[in-house]
Amino acid sequence: MSLEFFGHPFSSFTQKVLIALWADETPFEYRMLDPDHSENGEVLQRYSPFGLFPMLLDDGAPVLETTCIIEHLQAHHPGPNRWIPDGEAGRRVRFLDRFFDLHVMDNMQKAVTDRLRPEGTHDTFGVERARQRLHVAYDWLEANLGDGPWAVGEQFTLADCAAAPSLFYADWVEEIGPERPKLGAYRARLLAHPIVARAVDEGRPYRAYFPLGAPDRD
Ligand SMILES: N[C@@H](CCC(=O)N[C@@H](CS)C(=O)NCC(=O)O)C(=O)O
């Protein structure tokens, strides 16, 4: 069995999967996607049609999409964590995983990556809408998150893997603010989790590259 994981430590979706890999202590080869390792980028381009990462190669077979990678790990390389529990709790985990990816992570990325577009091609309307949608997502989470400690009760799941990097970076784009105490406390609990803290720390050296400018906190 060989697991090769292609990603970058400052990438939010990379961190989502790293949290699951590290929490389960699953052995894997980290294939860094950066200019010093162009050969890894070439392998990614071979399998990922849009060049999106992270990617897992399991004995050479590609697994794409972070949620599917974590499901694959649970099915084929299980560790102590049950990322998607059975039954109703599992359905809630899947829903919240989608919510964090589609409504927090994607809107955060929209605002961040627009800054990298060439002059004259910025999508001002789209960025403003994405920023507004982050606030809609925050309000929904404030009203609908349970009492924790994690997204779905006592167990740290796939939903928390998605929540940690998405809330970490989204708060840099649009602050969650004191008017959402439950969501703010959940973000703080996530960042205090030792595995999440490791993911944040490994991304720390790259903060100067955050296109909007990283705040001096976290
Ligand atoms: N839905 C995908 C999203 C992956 C994604 O957007 N990854 C970013 C890095 S955090 C990426 O590949 N960006 C490069 C690009 O958009 O060209 C997943 O869950 O794996």
Short mmCIF file of C-alpha atoms in Angstrom, two decimals, residues 59-180:
data_model
loop_
_atom_site.label_atom_id
_atom_site.label_comp_id
_atom_site.label_asym_id
_atom_site.label_seq_id
_atom_site.Cartn_x
_atom_site.Cartn_y
_atom_site.Cartn_z
CA ASP A 59 -1.25 2.68 -5.17
CA GLY A 60 -1.16 4.95 -8.22
CA ALA A 61 -4.94 5.37 -8.53
CA PRO A 62 -6.09 9.01 -8.27
CA VAL A 63 -8.73 10.17 -5.82
CA LEU A 64 -9.95 13.75 -6.31
CA GLU A 65 -12.26 16.05 -4.33
CA THR A 66 -11.53 16.49 -0.65
CA THR A 67 -14.79 14.99 0.62
CA CYS A 68 -14.28 11.93 -1.58
CA ILE A 69 -10.64 11.64 -0.46
CA ILE A 70 -11.69 11.57 3.19
CA GLU A 71 -14.46 9.05 2.41
CA HIS A 72 -11.86 6.95 0.55
CA LEU A 73 -9.52 7.09 3.55
CA GLN A 74 -12.31 6.01 5.88
CA ALA A 75 -13.23 3.11 3.59
CA HIS A 76 -9.75 1.86 2.67
CA HIS A 77 -7.34 3.18 5.32
CA PRO A 78 -9.48 3.57 8.44
CA GLY A 79 -8.00 5.03 11.59
CA PRO A 80 -9.44 5.83 15.00
CA ASN A 81 -11.74 8.61 13.70
CA ARG A 82 -15.06 7.90 12.06
CA TRP A 83 -15.26 10.80 9.62
CA ILE A 84 -18.82 10.12 8.49
CA PRO A 85 -20.86 8.37 11.16
CA ASP A 86 -23.82 6.16 10.28
CA GLY A 87 -27.41 7.27 10.20
CA GLU A 88 -28.83 10.70 10.90
CA ALA A 89 -25.59 12.06 12.37
CA GLY A 90 -23.77 11.07 9.17
CA ARG A 91 -26.37 12.81 7.02
CA ARG A 92 -25.94 15.97 9.09
CA VAL A 93 -22.14 15.67 8.73
CA ARG A 94 -22.45 15.41 4.94
CA PHE A 95 -24.77 18.40 4.82
CA LEU A 96 -22.47 20.57 6.94
CA ASP A 97 -19.43 19.46 4.92
CA ARG A 98 -21.25 20.70 1.80
CA PHE A 99 -22.27 23.89 3.58
CA PHE A 100 -18.70 24.75 4.62
CA ASP A 101 -17.25 23.90 1.19
CA LEU A 102 -19.90 25.53 -0.97
CA HIS A 103 -20.96 28.52 1.08
CA VAL A 104 -17.92 29.39 3.19
CA MET A 105 -14.82 28.05 1.37
CA ASP A 106 -16.00 28.90 -2.16
CA ASN A 107 -17.13 32.44 -1.30
CA MET A 108 -13.90 33.03 0.61
CA GLN A 109 -11.87 31.79 -2.38
CA LYS A 110 -13.85 33.97 -4.78
CA ALA A 111 -12.85 37.10 -2.86
CA VAL A 112 -9.24 35.99 -2.48
CA THR A 113 -8.49 34.74 -5.99
CA ASP A 114 -10.06 37.75 -7.70
CA ARG A 115 -7.09 39.75 -6.42
CA LEU A 116 -4.82 37.55 -8.58
CA ARG A 117 -6.67 38.34 -11.81
CA PRO A 118 -4.97 40.56 -14.38
CA GLU A 119 -5.86 44.25 -14.34
CA GLY A 120 -9.12 44.89 -16.15
CA THR A 121 -10.56 41.40 -15.55
CA HIS A 122 -11.74 41.78 -11.95
CA ASP A 123 -15.25 40.63 -11.11
CA THR A 124 -16.30 43.38 -8.73
CA PHE A 125 -19.95 42.33 -8.67
CA GLY A 126 -19.08 38.67 -8.04
CA VAL A 127 -16.66 39.52 -5.23
CA GLU A 128 -19.17 41.79 -3.50
CA ARG A 129 -21.81 39.07 -3.74
CA ALA A 130 -19.38 36.46 -2.38
CA ARG A 131 -18.56 38.72 0.58
CA GLN A 132 -22.27 39.24 1.28
CA ARG A 133 -22.86 35.51 1.05
CA LEU A 134 -20.20 34.89 3.66
CA HIS A 135 -22.32 36.93 6.05
CA VAL A 136 -25.43 34.96 5.09
CA ALA A 137 -23.48 31.74 5.76
CA TYR A 138 -22.23 33.06 9.12
CA ASP A 139 -25.76 34.02 10.18
CA TRP A 140 -27.08 30.61 9.20
CA LEU A 141 -24.31 28.86 11.13
CA GLU A 142 -24.82 31.06 14.18
CA ALA A 143 -28.50 30.09 14.21
CA ASN A 144 -28.12 26.42 13.29
CA LEU A 145 -24.89 25.08 14.80
CA GLY A 146 -25.52 22.79 17.74
CA ASP A 147 -24.02 23.24 21.16
CA GLY A 148 -20.85 21.47 20.15
CA PRO A 149 -18.11 21.11 20.89
CA TRP A 150 -17.94 20.09 17.22
CA ALA A 151 -20.14 20.63 14.18
CA VAL A 152 -22.20 17.54 14.98
CA GLY A 153 -21.97 16.97 18.71
CA GLU A 154 -19.10 15.30 20.52
CA GLN A 155 -17.37 13.64 17.60
CA PHE A 156 -14.81 15.42 15.37
CA THR A 157 -15.90 14.56 11.82
CA LEU A 158 -15.58 15.39 8.14
CA ALA A 159 -17.69 18.50 8.79
CA ASP A 160 -15.02 19.82 11.19
CA CYS A 161 -12.25 19.03 8.68
CA ALA A 162 -14.12 21.29 6.22
CA ALA A 163 -15.03 23.90 8.82
CA ALA A 164 -11.52 24.47 10.17
CA PRO A 165 -9.76 25.87 7.07
CA SER A 166 -12.89 27.51 5.69
CA LEU A 167 -13.65 29.48 8.86
CA PHE A 168 -9.94 30.14 9.45
CA TYR A 169 -9.51 31.92 6.11
CA ALA A 170 -13.05 33.30 5.72
CA ASP A 171 -12.63 35.30 8.92
CA TRP A 172 -9.60 36.96 7.32
CA VAL A 173 -11.82 38.05 4.40
CA GLU A 174 -14.97 39.04 6.30
CA GLU A 175 -14.74 38.97 10.09
CA ILE A 176 -17.25 36.75 11.88
CA GLY A 177 -17.40 39.44 14.55
CA PRO A 178 -18.72 39.56 18.13
CA GLU A 179 -22.35 39.49 16.95
CA ARG A 180 -21.91 35.77 16.19
#
